mmCIF file of C-alpha atoms in Angstrom:
data_model
loop_
_atom_site.group_PDB
_atom_site.id
_atom_site.type_symbol
_atom_site.label_atom_id
_atom_site.label_comp_id
_atom_site.label_asym_id
_atom_site.label_seq_id
_atom_site.Cartn_x
_atom_site.Cartn_y
_atom_site.Cartn_z
ATOM 1 C CA ALA T 24 82.975 115.208 94.939
ATOM 2 C CA ALA T 25 81.083 112.123 95.303
ATOM 3 C CA SER T 26 82.317 111.057 91.516
ATOM 4 C CA LEU T 27 85.830 111.405 93.025
ATOM 5 C CA VAL T 28 84.939 109.385 96.325
ATOM 6 C CA PHE T 29 83.353 106.913 94.029
ATOM 7 C CA MET T 30 85.980 106.462 91.426
ATOM 8 C CA HIS T 31 89.017 106.733 94.056
ATOM 9 C CA SER T 32 87.192 103.650 95.838
ATOM 10 C CA ALA T 33 87.177 101.809 92.939
ATOM 11 C CA LEU T 34 90.530 102.428 91.977
ATOM 12 C CA ASP T 35 91.839 101.700 95.158
ATOM 13 C CA SER T 36 90.014 98.458 95.156
ATOM 14 C CA ALA T 37 91.229 97.708 92.020
ATOM 15 C CA LEU T 38 94.901 98.198 92.974
ATOM 16 C CA HIS T 39 94.511 95.958 95.901
ATOM 17 C CA ASP T 40 93.093 93.056 93.578
ATOM 18 C CA LEU T 41 96.124 93.347 91.304
ATOM 19 C CA CYS T 42 98.325 93.234 94.387
ATOM 20 C CA ARG T 43 96.537 90.177 95.354
ATOM 21 C CA ALA T 44 96.425 88.693 91.625
ATOM 22 C CA THR T 45 100.252 89.165 91.432
ATOM 23 C CA ALA T 46 100.767 87.500 94.876
ATOM 24 C CA LEU T 47 99.013 84.303 93.468
ATOM 25 C CA ALA T 48 100.734 84.279 90.033
ATOM 26 C CA ALA T 49 104.348 84.858 91.523
ATOM 27 C CA PRO T 50 104.514 84.306 94.974
ATOM 28 C CA ALA T 51 108.140 84.447 95.034
ATOM 29 C CA ASP T 52 107.965 88.400 93.896
ATOM 30 C CA TRP T 53 106.455 89.065 97.534
ATOM 31 C CA GLU T 54 109.060 87.051 99.514
ATOM 32 C CA GLN T 55 111.089 90.845 99.642
ATOM 33 C CA PHE T 56 108.534 91.937 101.959
ATOM 34 C CA ILE T 57 108.408 88.820 104.513
ATOM 35 C CA HIS T 58 111.982 87.947 104.639
ATOM 36 C CA ASP T 59 112.481 89.496 108.224
ATOM 37 C CA ARG T 60 109.237 88.047 109.325
ATOM 38 C CA LYS T 61 109.564 85.790 112.295
ATOM 39 C CA ALA T 62 107.902 82.140 112.601
ATOM 40 C CA ARG T 63 107.627 79.595 115.235
ATOM 41 C CA LEU T 64 109.272 76.306 114.676
ATOM 42 C CA ALA T 65 106.583 74.420 115.783
ATOM 43 C CA ASP T 66 104.662 76.157 112.856
ATOM 44 C CA VAL T 67 107.309 75.264 110.651
ATOM 45 C CA ARG T 68 107.095 71.729 111.299
ATOM 46 C CA SER T 69 103.395 71.392 111.271
ATOM 47 C CA GLN T 70 102.780 73.441 108.107
ATOM 48 C CA GLY T 71 105.722 73.260 106.180
ATOM 49 C CA CYS T 72 107.905 75.920 105.211
ATOM 50 C CA GLU T 73 106.450 76.671 101.694
ATOM 51 C CA ALA T 74 102.889 76.769 103.232
ATOM 52 C CA LEU T 75 104.070 78.991 106.065
ATOM 53 C CA VAL T 76 105.595 81.376 103.398
ATOM 54 C CA ARG T 77 102.345 81.263 101.322
ATOM 55 C CA GLN T 78 100.297 82.403 104.427
ATOM 56 C CA GLN T 79 102.971 84.857 105.523
ATOM 57 C CA ILE T 80 102.712 86.424 102.043
ATOM 58 C CA GLU T 81 98.701 86.050 101.944
ATOM 59 C CA ASP T 82 98.727 88.101 105.195
ATOM 60 C CA PHE T 83 100.928 90.896 104.121
ATOM 61 C CA VAL T 84 99.054 91.196 101.064
ATOM 62 C CA SER T 85 95.866 91.470 102.997
ATOM 63 C CA GLY T 86 97.422 94.335 105.226
ATOM 64 C CA VAL T 87 98.145 96.156 101.797
ATOM 65 C CA GLY T 88 94.604 96.620 101.639
ATOM 66 C CA ARG T 89 94.626 99.218 104.324
ATOM 67 C CA GLU T 90 97.609 101.231 102.965
ATOM 68 C CA SER T 91 97.082 104.414 100.804
ATOM 69 C CA MET T 92 96.467 104.159 97.154
ATOM 70 C CA PRO T 93 99.608 105.797 96.204
ATOM 71 C CA LYS T 94 101.373 102.969 98.552
ATOM 72 C CA LYS T 95 99.446 100.094 96.623
ATOM 73 C CA THR T 96 101.053 101.496 93.532
ATOM 74 C CA ASP T 97 104.355 101.654 94.998
ATOM 75 C CA ARG T 98 103.919 97.947 95.982
ATOM 76 C CA LEU T 99 102.899 97.220 92.235
ATOM 77 C CA PHE T 100 106.122 98.788 90.940
ATOM 78 C CA GLN T 101 107.957 96.909 93.460
ATOM 79 C CA VAL T 102 106.937 93.439 92.265
ATOM 80 C CA CYS T 103 106.546 94.166 88.785
ATOM 81 C CA GLY T 104 109.929 95.655 88.657
ATOM 82 C CA GLN T 105 110.699 97.984 85.974
ATOM 83 C CA ILE T 106 107.422 98.434 84.108
ATOM 84 C CA ARG T 107 108.131 98.699 80.312
ATOM 85 C CA TYR T 108 104.345 98.861 79.778
ATOM 86 C CA VAL T 109 103.224 102.245 78.015
ATOM 87 C CA ARG T 110 99.689 103.376 78.034
ATOM 88 C CA GLU T 111 99.616 106.170 75.170
ATOM 89 C CA GLY T 112 98.621 109.604 76.309
ATOM 90 C CA TYR T 113 99.299 108.528 79.993
ATOM 91 C CA ARG T 114 102.059 109.217 82.267
ATOM 92 C CA PHE T 115 102.137 107.803 86.184
ATOM 93 C CA ASP T 116 102.590 110.560 88.436
ATOM 94 C CA ARG T 117 102.710 109.817 92.120
ATOM 95 C CA SER T 118 102.568 113.118 93.338
ATOM 96 C CA GLN T 119 99.455 113.677 91.418
ATOM 97 C CA LEU T 120 98.017 110.446 92.822
ATOM 98 C CA GLU T 121 98.973 111.531 96.702
ATOM 99 C CA ALA T 122 97.314 114.999 95.762
ATOM 100 C CA LEU T 123 94.393 113.018 94.512
ATOM 101 C CA ASP T 124 94.309 110.659 97.700
ATOM 102 C CA ARG T 125 94.599 113.934 100.116
ATOM 103 C CA GLN T 126 91.879 115.621 98.119
ATOM 104 C CA ARG T 127 89.359 112.762 98.533
ATOM 105 C CA HIS T 128 90.148 112.521 102.448
ATOM 106 C CA ASP T 129 89.167 115.987 102.794
ATOM 107 C CA VAL T 130 86.043 115.432 100.805
ATOM 108 C CA VAL T 131 85.225 112.316 102.908
ATOM 109 C CA HIS T 132 86.254 113.859 106.412
ATOM 110 C CA GLY T 133 84.361 117.405 105.545
ATOM 111 C CA LEU T 134 87.332 119.215 105.483
ATOM 112 C CA LEU T 135 86.688 120.870 101.930
ATOM 113 C CA LYS T 136 83.622 123.456 101.452
ATOM 114 C CA GLN T 137 80.991 121.681 99.566
ATOM 115 C CA GLN T 138 81.668 123.116 95.801
ATOM 116 C CA PRO T 139 81.957 121.648 92.434
ATOM 117 C CA ILE T 140 85.751 120.276 91.976
ATOM 118 C CA ALA T 141 87.558 121.934 89.140
ATOM 119 C CA ASN T 142 88.324 119.640 86.217
ATOM 120 C CA ILE T 143 86.508 116.812 87.901
ATOM 121 C CA ASP T 144 86.331 115.340 84.412
ATOM 122 C CA GLY T 145 90.114 115.344 84.124
ATOM 123 C CA ILE T 146 90.482 114.062 87.524
ATOM 124 C CA LEU T 147 88.376 110.974 87.012
ATOM 125 C CA LYS T 148 89.978 110.240 83.587
ATOM 126 C CA TYR T 149 93.681 110.017 85.188
ATOM 127 C CA LEU T 150 91.974 107.746 87.780
ATOM 128 C CA LEU T 151 90.539 105.829 85.217
ATOM 129 C CA ASP T 152 93.863 105.797 83.014
ATOM 130 C CA THR T 153 96.005 104.798 86.284
ATOM 131 C CA GLY T 154 93.589 101.881 86.810
ATOM 132 C CA LEU T 155 93.944 100.595 83.049
ATOM 133 C CA PHE T 156 97.803 101.580 82.976
ATOM 134 C CA PHE T 157 98.368 99.156 86.208
ATOM 135 C CA PHE T 158 95.978 96.338 84.809
ATOM 136 C CA GLY T 159 98.060 96.458 81.636
ATOM 137 C CA ALA T 160 101.312 96.870 83.538
ATOM 138 C CA VAL T 161 100.443 93.336 85.231
ATOM 139 C CA ASN T 162 99.073 91.592 82.083
ATOM 140 C CA HIS T 163 102.345 92.746 80.506
ATOM 141 C CA ARG T 164 104.557 91.597 83.769
ATOM 142 C CA TYR T 165 102.729 88.030 84.544
ATOM 143 C CA GLY T 166 100.474 87.526 81.637
ATOM 144 C CA LEU T 167 97.195 87.909 83.595
ATOM 145 C CA LYS T 168 93.948 88.897 81.733
ATOM 146 C CA ILE T 169 90.784 89.977 83.054
ATOM 147 C CA ASP T 170 88.296 87.214 82.362
ATOM 148 C CA SER T 171 85.626 88.851 80.549
ATOM 149 C CA GLY T 172 83.244 85.890 80.816
ATOM 150 C CA SER T 173 83.110 86.281 84.661
ATOM 151 C CA ALA T 174 81.661 90.083 84.151
ATOM 152 C CA ARG T 175 78.411 88.846 82.143
ATOM 153 C CA ARG T 176 75.152 89.604 83.350
ATOM 154 C CA ALA T 177 73.142 87.321 84.850
#
């Protein structure tokens, strides 16, 4: 159960980071979510339209961090458009992700009896592959890559 909670947390955080990265790389792709937001004329005049749009996008993406993991994947599909990236041996399944999201919720809130989770290795592999799929999709769409130099040990 702890492995499920840990891997879910890692994937959830990574998905939010990918949302932030895509918003920085292509803010226009996120404008669809803020079109109906209102702004004060004084703010438009003092900050300028572009700065205000960037701030609205930043605020929106920050709020995505509080959404469910399946909702974060929805956002990535929305901004990436039709994802042509294929990860061999993997197929995204939103219903499976929703089920794992509920299972993690039930574990954290004590709604499941403490017992080993059946097929935990398969579950962890699916969560890992889901993260790798979205990293690949974002790389494919935006050309963003993980900087391995930033991951070096001190």
